[in-house]
mmCIF file with all atom_site columns, C-alpha atoms in Angstrom:
data_model
loop_
_atom_site.group_PDB
_atom_site.id
_atom_site.type_symbol
_atom_site.label_atom_id
_atom_site.label_alt_id
_atom_site.label_comp_id
_atom_site.label_asym_id
_atom_site.label_entity_id
_atom_site.label_seq_id
_atom_site.pdbx_PDB_ins_code
_atom_site.Cartn_x
_atom_site.Cartn_y
_atom_site.Cartn_z
_atom_site.occupancy
_atom_site.B_iso_or_equiv
_atom_site.pdbx_formal_charge
_atom_site.auth_seq_id
_atom_site.auth_comp_id
_atom_site.auth_asym_id
_atom_site.auth_atom_id
_atom_site.pdbx_PDB_model_num
ATOM 1  C CA . MET A 1 1  ? 75.189  81.516  93.378  1.00 0.00 ? 1  MET A CA 1
ATOM 2  C CA . THR A 1 2  ? 74.168  82.043  96.963  1.00 0.00 ? 2  THR A CA 1
ATOM 3  C CA . PHE A 1 3  ? 72.531  85.275  98.025  1.00 0.00 ? 3  PHE A CA 1
ATOM 4  C CA . ALA A 1 4  ? 75.516  86.389  100.116 1.00 0.00 ? 4  ALA A CA 1
ATOM 5  C CA . ALA A 1 5  ? 77.973  85.753  97.293  1.00 0.00 ? 5  ALA A CA 1
ATOM 6  C CA . ARG A 1 6  ? 75.758  87.668  94.863  1.00 0.00 ? 6  ARG A CA 1
ATOM 7  C CA . GLN A 1 7  ? 75.515  90.619  97.280  1.00 0.00 ? 7  GLN A CA 1
ATOM 8  C CA . LEU A 1 8  ? 79.290  90.675  97.713  1.00 0.00 ? 8  LEU A CA 1
ATOM 9  C CA . GLN A 1 9  ? 79.769  90.590  93.947  1.00 0.00 ? 9  GLN A CA 1
ATOM 10 C CA . GLU A 1 10 ? 77.388  93.520  93.451  1.00 0.00 ? 10 GLU A CA 1
ATOM 11 C CA . LYS A 1 11 ? 79.014  95.602  96.213  1.00 0.00 ? 11 LYS A CA 1
ATOM 12 C CA . CYS A 1 12 ? 82.473  95.086  94.744  1.00 0.00 ? 12 CYS A CA 1
ATOM 13 C CA . ARG A 1 13 ? 81.200  96.031  91.306  1.00 0.00 ? 13 ARG A CA 1
ATOM 14 C CA . GLU A 1 14 ? 79.582  99.220  92.716  1.00 0.00 ? 14 GLU A CA 1
ATOM 15 C CA . GLN A 1 15 ? 82.857  100.177 94.410  1.00 0.00 ? 15 GLN A CA 1
ATOM 16 C CA . ASN A 1 16 ? 84.943  99.218  91.360  1.00 0.00 ? 16 ASN A CA 1
ATOM 17 C CA . ARG A 1 17 ? 86.932  96.698  93.440  1.00 0.00 ? 17 ARG A CA 1
ATOM 18 C CA . ASP A 1 18 ? 88.354  93.359  92.380  1.00 0.00 ? 18 ASP A CA 1
ATOM 19 C CA . LEU A 1 19 ? 86.740  90.237  93.783  1.00 0.00 ? 19 LEU A CA 1
ATOM 20 C CA . TYR A 1 20 ? 88.229  86.764  93.655  1.00 0.00 ? 20 TYR A CA 1
ATOM 21 C CA . THR A 1 21 ? 86.139  83.783  94.675  1.00 0.00 ? 21 THR A CA 1
ATOM 22 C CA . THR A 1 22 ? 86.844  80.100  94.974  1.00 0.00 ? 22 THR A CA 1
ATOM 23 C CA . PHE A 1 23 ? 84.318  77.304  94.986  1.00 0.00 ? 23 PHE A CA 1
ATOM 24 C CA . MET A 1 24 ? 85.565  73.847  95.846  1.00 0.00 ? 24 MET A CA 1
ATOM 25 C CA . ASP A 1 25 ? 83.725  70.612  95.279  1.00 0.00 ? 25 ASP A CA 1
ATOM 26 C CA . LEU A 1 26 ? 85.274  68.370  97.896  1.00 0.00 ? 26 LEU A CA 1
ATOM 27 C CA . THR A 1 27 ? 83.020  65.414  97.121  1.00 0.00 ? 27 THR A CA 1
ATOM 28 C CA . LYS A 1 28 ? 85.093  62.245  97.293  1.00 0.00 ? 28 LYS A CA 1
ATOM 29 C CA . ALA A 1 29 ? 88.273  64.341  97.570  1.00 0.00 ? 29 ALA A CA 1
ATOM 30 C CA . PHE A 1 30 ? 89.385  62.389  100.622 1.00 0.00 ? 30 PHE A CA 1
ATOM 31 C CA . ASP A 1 31 ? 89.137  59.123  98.688  1.00 0.00 ? 31 ASP A CA 1
ATOM 32 C CA . ILE A 1 32 ? 91.417  60.186  95.811  1.00 0.00 ? 32 ILE A CA 1
ATOM 33 C CA . VAL A 1 33 ? 94.030  62.444  97.427  1.00 0.00 ? 33 VAL A CA 1
ATOM 34 C CA . SER A 1 34 ? 97.229  61.146  98.964  1.00 0.00 ? 34 SER A CA 1
ATOM 35 C CA . ARG A 1 35 ? 97.240  61.426  102.729 1.00 0.00 ? 35 ARG A CA 1
ATOM 36 C CA . ASP A 1 36 ? 100.985 62.139  102.825 1.00 0.00 ? 36 ASP A CA 1
ATOM 37 C CA . VAL A 1 37 ? 101.436 64.713  105.588 1.00 0.00 ? 37 VAL A CA 1
ATOM 38 C CA . SER A 1 38 ? 103.924 66.749  103.555 1.00 0.00 ? 38 SER A CA 1
ATOM 39 C CA . CYS A 1 39 ? 101.568 66.927  100.542 1.00 0.00 ? 39 CYS A CA 1
ATOM 40 C CA . GLU A 1 40 ? 104.625 67.593  98.372  1.00 0.00 ? 40 GLU A CA 1
ATOM 41 C CA . GLY A 1 41 ? 103.128 65.504  95.574  1.00 0.00 ? 41 GLY A CA 1
ATOM 42 C CA . HIS A 1 42 ? 100.240 67.949  95.163  1.00 0.00 ? 42 HIS A CA 1
ATOM 43 C CA . TRP A 1 43 ? 102.538 70.890  94.574  1.00 0.00 ? 43 TRP A CA 1
ATOM 44 C CA . ARG A 1 44 ? 104.709 68.965  92.090  1.00 0.00 ? 44 ARG A CA 1
ATOM 45 C CA . VAL A 1 45 ? 101.626 68.034  90.075  1.00 0.00 ? 45 VAL A CA 1
ATOM 46 C CA . MET A 1 46 ? 100.506 71.671  89.939  1.00 0.00 ? 46 MET A CA 1
ATOM 47 C CA . VAL A 1 47 ? 103.953 72.760  88.731  1.00 0.00 ? 47 VAL A CA 1
ATOM 48 C CA . LYS A 1 48 ? 103.892 69.981  86.123  1.00 0.00 ? 48 LYS A CA 1
ATOM 49 C CA . PHE A 1 49 ? 100.566 71.292  84.812  1.00 0.00 ? 49 PHE A CA 1
ATOM 50 C CA . GLY A 1 50 ? 101.978 74.821  84.543  1.00 0.00 ? 50 GLY A CA 1
ATOM 51 C CA . CYS A 1 51 ? 100.393 76.458  87.576  1.00 0.00 ? 51 CYS A CA 1
ATOM 52 C CA . THR A 1 52 ? 102.138 79.645  88.660  1.00 0.00 ? 52 THR A CA 1
ATOM 53 C CA . GLY A 1 53 ? 103.811 80.036  92.019  1.00 0.00 ? 53 GLY A CA 1
ATOM 54 C CA . LYS A 1 54 ? 101.177 82.596  93.020  1.00 0.00 ? 54 LYS A CA 1
ATOM 55 C CA . PHE A 1 55 ? 98.349  80.144  92.255  1.00 0.00 ? 55 PHE A CA 1
ATOM 56 C CA . ILE A 1 56 ? 100.079 77.339  94.149  1.00 0.00 ? 56 ILE A CA 1
ATOM 57 C CA . SER A 1 57 ? 100.566 79.689  97.104  1.00 0.00 ? 57 SER A CA 1
ATOM 58 C CA . MET A 1 58 ? 96.840  80.551  97.097  1.00 0.00 ? 58 MET A CA 1
ATOM 59 C CA . VAL A 1 59 ? 95.876  76.863  97.046  1.00 0.00 ? 59 VAL A CA 1
ATOM 60 C CA . HIS A 1 60 ? 98.336  76.212  99.869  1.00 0.00 ? 60 HIS A CA 1
ATOM 61 C CA . GLN A 1 61 ? 96.744  79.002  101.938 1.00 0.00 ? 61 GLN A CA 1
ATOM 62 C CA . LEU A 1 62 ? 93.267  77.603  101.271 1.00 0.00 ? 62 LEU A CA 1
ATOM 63 C CA . GLN A 1 63 ? 94.428  74.168  102.377 1.00 0.00 ? 63 GLN A CA 1
ATOM 64 C CA . ASN A 1 64 ? 96.189  75.345  105.529 1.00 0.00 ? 64 ASN A CA 1
ATOM 65 C CA . SER A 1 65 ? 94.047  78.271  106.687 1.00 0.00 ? 65 SER A CA 1
ATOM 66 C CA . MET A 1 66 ? 90.547  76.812  106.801 1.00 0.00 ? 66 MET A CA 1
ATOM 67 C CA . PHE A 1 67 ? 88.183  77.362  109.711 1.00 0.00 ? 67 PHE A CA 1
ATOM 68 C CA . ALA A 1 68 ? 84.789  75.828  110.402 1.00 0.00 ? 68 ALA A CA 1
ATOM 69 C CA . ARG A 1 69 ? 81.783  76.291  112.643 1.00 0.00 ? 69 ARG A CA 1
ATOM 70 C CA . VAL A 1 70 ? 79.242  73.751  113.823 1.00 0.00 ? 70 VAL A CA 1
ATOM 71 C CA . VAL A 1 71 ? 75.747  75.039  113.040 1.00 0.00 ? 71 VAL A CA 1
ATOM 72 C CA . ASP A 1 72 ? 72.597  73.654  114.643 1.00 0.00 ? 72 ASP A CA 1
ATOM 73 C CA . ASP A 1 73 ? 69.351  75.447  113.813 1.00 0.00 ? 73 ASP A CA 1
ATOM 74 C CA . GLU A 1 74 ? 70.170  79.061  114.680 1.00 0.00 ? 74 GLU A CA 1
ATOM 75 C CA . ASP A 1 75 ? 73.056  78.359  117.064 1.00 0.00 ? 75 ASP A CA 1
ATOM 76 C CA . SER A 1 76 ? 76.652  78.105  115.921 1.00 0.00 ? 76 SER A CA 1
ATOM 77 C CA . SER A 1 77 ? 79.945  77.374  117.610 1.00 0.00 ? 77 SER A CA 1
ATOM 78 C CA . LYS A 1 78 ? 82.986  79.603  117.626 1.00 0.00 ? 78 LYS A CA 1
ATOM 79 C CA . ALA A 1 79 ? 85.207  79.211  114.581 1.00 0.00 ? 79 ALA A CA 1
ATOM 80 C CA . PHE A 1 80 ? 87.910  76.567  114.955 1.00 0.00 ? 80 PHE A CA 1
ATOM 81 C CA . PRO A 1 81 ? 90.823  75.632  112.671 1.00 0.00 ? 81 PRO A CA 1
ATOM 82 C CA . LEU A 1 82 ? 90.558  72.531  110.503 1.00 0.00 ? 82 LEU A CA 1
ATOM 83 C CA . THR A 1 83 ? 93.673  70.524  111.177 1.00 0.00 ? 83 THR A CA 1
ATOM 84 C CA . ASN A 1 84 ? 93.025  67.501  108.962 1.00 0.00 ? 84 ASN A CA 1
ATOM 85 C CA . ARG A 1 85 ? 95.413  67.821  106.005 1.00 0.00 ? 85 ARG A CA 1
ATOM 86 C CA . VAL A 1 86 ? 92.897  66.486  103.455 1.00 0.00 ? 86 VAL A CA 1
ATOM 87 C CA . LYS A 1 87 ? 89.449  68.062  103.598 1.00 0.00 ? 87 LYS A CA 1
ATOM 88 C CA . GLN A 1 88 ? 86.435  65.887  102.848 1.00 0.00 ? 88 GLN A CA 1
ATOM 89 C CA . GLY A 1 89 ? 83.160  67.305  101.497 1.00 0.00 ? 89 GLY A CA 1
#
């Protein structure tokens, strides 16, 4: 666990607050995921495997609300939205 994640976990525990984290391994994800713009197949598969609507909504938000920065040494760009429908690690 990274230092920042560990610090966040400890602070939430001290303040008796819930903390939800997500770690995604996107290695080779681009090679195995359908590139269909609607991505409807992904949601159907999650329903088939018994995922709740709330979980599917969270995954949808993760997929559609991602931002990135370009980091070079100590400089970094402003955050920009990732518009590619299928993220690659």
